[in-house]
Amino acid sequence: MKPIISASECVSESAGPRPPVLLDVRWQLGGPHGRPDYEAGHIPGAVFVDLDAELAGPAGSGGRHPLPDPAEFAAVMRRAGVGRDSSVIVYDGGLGWAAARAWWLLRWTGHRDVRVLDGGLAGWSGELSKETPAPAEGDFVPEPGVLPLLDADGAAALARSGLLLDARAAERYRGDVEPIDRVGGHIPGAVSAPTGENVGVDGCFLPAQALAARFAGLGVDGDTADIGVYCGSGVSGAHQVLALEIAGYRAALYAGSWSEWSADASRPVATGPEPG
């Protein structure tokens, strides 16, 4: 099953005999909470999920968006109507980062049928609703570990032995600027691979062949056994993992990402355009 779905396909499935569970995960880095946008209009039947409060644990030594407790995450999903056998479609405002984070968490905890709405709400041309649904409680039970996960030491090792991709903007990778974290730069050995290059001008993912060509240029090929991704705090990195999946590759996510790595002054930092 493809991990993304078009708006037209979403409309068709929602009108079918087994409509999917729709999750609205609108969120903006450093911006306002997404709930007001949801209340102003969302895809009919969609349930709002708060990335900061429900798709992440409390910020701290593990980074700005550490993974949530799997049992607490599963409880959120059940309240949203997610069952073991539910088809789930997640969307955000169009950037795709938050939706990819929800996709990754559901896949990591064992849900098999989850897709991201390609292009997000920005690509939706159907009607919007202001009604807040009250779905029946789902029966989803988490089984963490289905997708590969890295910690800081694992990311450092992979940067030496395999391929570790840095999904942040190139200027943050180089260390030219760092608007959020303690210090700029990147994990030594990591390769710059900005997430924004996974999509076209319409905000939709590039075709699988184009993504495969992009990642091949970064060192990914059929012989690359171990691929990892990190970003600022494990959100846009999930988008990169999703793009790699579309291209036919399985990658591990370093969830703590640069916000965890850079908070520890004992960890090495490389700067400049080269992996270092």
Coordinates of C-alpha atoms in Angstrom, one line a residue:
M1 CA 0.0 0.0 0.0
K2 CA 1.3 3.5 -0.9
P3 CA 1.9 5.6 2.2
I4 CA 0.2 8.7 0.6
I5 CA -3.2 9.3 -0.9
S6 CA -4.6 12.0 -3.2
A7 CA -7.5 14.2 -2.4
S8 CA -9.7 12.6 -5.0
E9 CA -8.9 9.2 -3.7
C10 CA -9.7 10.4 -0.1
V11 CA -13.1 11.7 -1.3
S12 CA -13.9 8.4 -3.0
E13 CA -12.9 6.3 0.0
S14 CA -14.8 8.5 2.5
A15 CA -18.0 7.9 0.5
G16 CA -17.4 4.2 0.3
P17 CA -18.6 1.3 2.6
R18 CA -15.6 1.5 4.8
P19 CA -14.8 5.2 5.3
P20 CA -11.3 6.0 6.8
V21 CA -10.6 7.6 10.1
L22 CA -9.5 11.2 9.3
L23 CA -7.0 13.0 11.6
D24 CA -6.4 16.7 11.3
V25 CA -2.8 17.4 12.5
R26 CA -2.4 21.0 11.5
W27 CA 0.6 22.5 13.2
Q28 CA 3.2 25.2 12.5
L29 CA 6.7 25.3 14.0
G30 CA 6.8 28.3 16.3
G31 CA 3.4 29.3 15.2
P32 CA -0.1 29.3 16.7
H33 CA -1.9 26.2 18.0
G34 CA -3.8 24.4 15.2
R35 CA -7.1 24.0 17.0
P36 CA -8.6 27.4 15.9
D37 CA -7.8 26.5 12.3
Y38 CA -9.5 23.2 12.8
E39 CA -12.6 24.8 14.3
A40 CA -12.8 27.3 11.5
G41 CA -13.1 24.5 9.0
H42 CA -11.9 20.9 8.5
I43 CA -12.5 17.9 6.3
P44 CA -15.9 16.5 7.3
G45 CA -15.5 13.8 10.0
A46 CA -11.9 14.7 10.8
V47 CA -10.7 14.6 14.4
F48 CA -8.1 17.2 15.6
V49 CA -4.9 15.8 17.0
D50 CA -2.4 18.2 18.8
L51 CA 1.1 17.5 17.7
D52 CA 2.8 19.2 20.7
A53 CA 0.6 17.6 23.3
E54 CA -0.4 14.3 21.8
L55 CA 2.2 13.3 19.2
A56 CA 5.1 14.2 21.5
G57 CA 6.2 13.8 25.1
P58 CA 7.2 16.7 27.3
A59 CA 10.2 18.6 26.0
G60 CA 13.5 18.0 27.9
S61 CA 16.7 16.2 27.6
G62 CA 15.3 14.0 24.9
G63 CA 14.6 17.0 22.6
R64 CA 11.8 19.4 21.8
H65 CA 9.5 16.6 20.5
P66 CA 10.5 13.4 22.1
L67 CA 8.3 10.4 21.4
P68 CA 5.1 10.1 23.4
D69 CA 4.5 7.2 25.7
P70 CA 3.1 4.5 23.4
A71 CA 0.2 3.7 25.7
E72 CA -0.8 7.4 26.0
F73 CA -0.5 7.8 22.2
A74 CA -2.7 4.8 21.6
A75 CA -5.3 6.2 24.0
V76 CA -5.4 9.4 21.9
M77 CA -5.8 7.3 18.7
R78 CA -8.6 5.3 20.3
R79 CA -10.4 8.4 21.3
A80 CA -10.1 9.6 17.7
G81 CA -11.8 6.4 16.6
V82 CA -8.7 4.4 15.4
G83 CA -9.2 0.7 15.6
R84 CA -6.8 -2.2 14.9
D85 CA -8.3 -2.6 11.4
S86 CA -9.2 1.0 10.7
S87 CA -8.0 2.7 7.5
V88 CA -6.5 6.0 8.7
I89 CA -5.7 9.2 6.7
V90 CA -3.8 12.0 8.3
Y91 CA -3.4 15.5 7.0
D92 CA -2.0 18.9 7.9
G93 CA -2.1 22.4 6.4
G94 CA 0.0 21.4 3.4
L95 CA 3.7 21.3 4.6
G96 CA 3.3 17.6 5.4
W97 CA 5.6 17.5 8.4
A98 CA 3.0 17.1 11.1
A99 CA 1.0 14.6 9.0
A100 CA 4.2 12.6 8.5
R101 CA 4.9 12.6 12.2
A102 CA 1.4 11.1 12.9
W103 CA 2.0 8.6 10.1
W104 CA 5.3 7.5 11.5
L105 CA 4.0 7.1 15.0
L106 CA 1.1 5.0 13.9
R107 CA 3.4 2.8 11.7
W108 CA 6.0 2.6 14.5
T109 CA 3.3 1.4 17.0
G110 CA 2.1 -1.3 14.6
H111 CA -0.8 0.2 12.6
R112 CA -0.7 -1.2 9.1
D113 CA -3.2 1.0 7.2
V114 CA -2.3 4.6 7.5
R115 CA -1.6 7.2 4.7
V116 CA -0.8 10.9 4.4
L117 CA -3.1 13.1 2.4
D118 CA -0.7 14.3 -0.3
G119 CA -0.6 18.1 -0.4
G120 CA -2.6 18.3 2.8
L121 CA -5.6 20.6 3.3
A122 CA -4.1 23.0 0.8
G123 CA -4.9 20.6 -1.9
W124 CA -8.4 19.8 -0.8
S125 CA -11.2 21.2 -3.0
G126 CA -14.2 19.6 -1.2
E127 CA -16.4 21.1 1.4
L128 CA -15.2 21.9 4.9
S129 CA -17.1 21.4 8.2
K130 CA -17.2 23.2 11.5
E131 CA -18.8 20.2 13.3
T132 CA -16.7 18.4 15.8
P133 CA -17.3 14.6 15.4
A134 CA -17.8 12.2 18.3
P135 CA -16.4 8.9 16.9
A136 CA -16.9 5.6 18.6
E137 CA -13.9 4.5 20.7
G138 CA -11.4 2.5 18.7
D139 CA -9.6 -0.6 19.8
F140 CA -6.1 0.1 18.6
V141 CA -3.4 -1.5 20.8
P142 CA 0.2 -0.3 20.2
E143 CA 3.1 -2.6 19.4
P144 CA 6.1 -0.3 19.3
G145 CA 9.2 -1.1 17.2
V146 CA 7.7 -1.8 13.8
L147 CA 9.7 1.0 12.2
P148 CA 13.5 1.4 13.0
L149 CA 14.4 4.0 15.6
L150 CA 17.8 5.6 16.4
D151 CA 19.1 7.1 19.6
A152 CA 22.0 9.6 19.7
D153 CA 24.7 7.0 19.9
G154 CA 23.0 5.0 17.1
A155 CA 22.9 8.1 14.9
A156 CA 26.6 8.8 15.5
A157 CA 27.5 5.3 14.6
L158 CA 25.3 5.2 11.5
A159 CA 26.9 8.5 10.2
R160 CA 30.2 6.5 10.1
S161 CA 29.0 3.1 9.0
G162 CA 26.0 3.9 6.8
L163 CA 24.1 7.0 5.6
L164 CA 22.7 9.6 7.9
L165 CA 20.6 12.3 6.3
D166 CA 20.0 15.7 7.9
A167 CA 16.5 16.9 6.8
R168 CA 16.9 20.5 8.0
A169 CA 17.4 23.6 5.8
A170 CA 21.0 23.7 4.4
E171 CA 21.9 26.9 6.3
R172 CA 21.1 25.2 9.6
Y173 CA 23.1 22.1 8.5
R174 CA 26.1 24.3 7.7
G175 CA 25.8 26.2 11.0
D176 CA 25.3 29.6 9.2
V177 CA 22.2 30.2 11.4
E178 CA 20.5 28.4 14.3
P179 CA 17.2 30.0 15.3
I180 CA 16.1 27.4 17.8
D181 CA 18.8 25.2 19.2
R182 CA 21.9 25.8 21.4
V183 CA 24.4 25.6 18.5
G184 CA 24.4 25.3 14.7
G185 CA 25.9 22.7 12.6
H186 CA 25.3 18.9 12.1
I187 CA 26.2 15.5 13.3
P188 CA 29.7 14.6 12.0
G189 CA 29.3 12.5 8.9
A190 CA 25.7 13.4 8.2
V191 CA 24.7 14.4 4.7
S192 CA 22.5 17.5 4.0
A193 CA 19.2 16.5 2.5
P194 CA 16.6 19.3 3.1
T195 CA 13.1 18.0 3.4
G196 CA 11.7 20.8 1.2
E197 CA 13.2 19.1 -1.8
N198 CA 10.9 16.1 -1.4
V199 CA 7.9 18.0 -2.8
G200 CA 7.0 20.1 -5.8
V201 CA 5.6 23.6 -6.0
D202 CA 2.1 22.3 -5.3
G203 CA 3.3 20.8 -2.0
C204 CA 2.7 17.3 -3.1
F205 CA 5.5 14.6 -3.0
L206 CA 7.6 14.2 -6.1
P207 CA 6.9 11.0 -8.0
A208 CA 8.6 7.9 -6.7
Q209 CA 11.1 7.8 -9.5
A210 CA 12.1 11.4 -9.0
L211 CA 12.5 10.8 -5.3
A212 CA 14.6 7.7 -5.9
A213 CA 16.8 9.8 -8.2
R214 CA 17.1 12.5 -5.6
F215 CA 18.1 10.1 -2.9
A216 CA 20.5 8.3 -5.3
G217 CA 22.3 11.6 -5.6
L218 CA 22.7 11.7 -1.8
G219 CA 24.2 8.2 -1.7
V220 CA 21.1 6.0 -1.4
D221 CA 21.1 3.0 -3.7
G222 CA 20.2 -0.7 -3.7
D223 CA 23.4 -1.5 -1.8
T224 CA 22.7 1.0 1.0
A225 CA 21.7 -1.3 3.9
D226 CA 21.4 1.3 6.7
I227 CA 19.8 4.7 6.2
G228 CA 18.9 7.1 9.0
V229 CA 17.3 10.5 9.2
Y230 CA 17.2 13.3 11.7
C231 CA 16.0 16.9 11.7
G232 CA 15.5 19.6 14.3
S233 CA 13.2 17.6 16.7
G234 CA 11.9 14.6 14.9
V235 CA 9.0 16.1 12.9
S236 CA 10.4 17.0 9.5
G237 CA 12.6 14.0 9.7
A238 CA 9.5 11.8 9.6
H239 CA 8.6 13.5 6.3
Q240 CA 12.0 12.4 5.0
V241 CA 11.4 8.8 6.2
L242 CA 8.0 9.0 4.4
A243 CA 9.7 10.3 1.2
L244 CA 12.2 7.5 1.3
E245 CA 9.4 4.9 1.8
I246 CA 7.7 6.3 -1.4
A247 CA 11.0 5.9 -3.2
G248 CA 11.3 2.3 -2.0
Y249 CA 13.7 2.6 1.0
R250 CA 13.2 1.9 4.7
A251 CA 15.0 4.4 7.0
A252 CA 15.4 4.8 10.7
L253 CA 14.4 8.0 12.5
Y254 CA 16.5 9.6 15.1
A255 CA 13.6 11.1 17.0
G256 CA 15.6 13.3 19.4
S257 CA 17.3 14.8 16.4
W258 CA 19.4 18.0 16.6
S259 CA 17.5 19.4 19.6
E260 CA 18.7 16.4 21.7
W261 CA 22.1 16.1 20.1
S262 CA 23.1 19.8 20.4
A263 CA 21.8 20.1 24.0
D264 CA 24.7 17.8 25.1
A265 CA 27.9 19.9 24.9
S266 CA 30.0 16.8 25.0
R267 CA 28.7 15.7 21.6
P268 CA 30.8 16.7 18.5
V269 CA 29.4 19.3 16.1
A270 CA 30.5 19.7 12.4
T271 CA 30.0 22.9 10.4
G272 CA 30.2 23.8 6.8
P273 CA 28.7 22.2 3.6
E274 CA 30.6 18.9 3.9
P275 CA 29.7 16.0 6.2
G276 CA 32.9 16.5 8.2

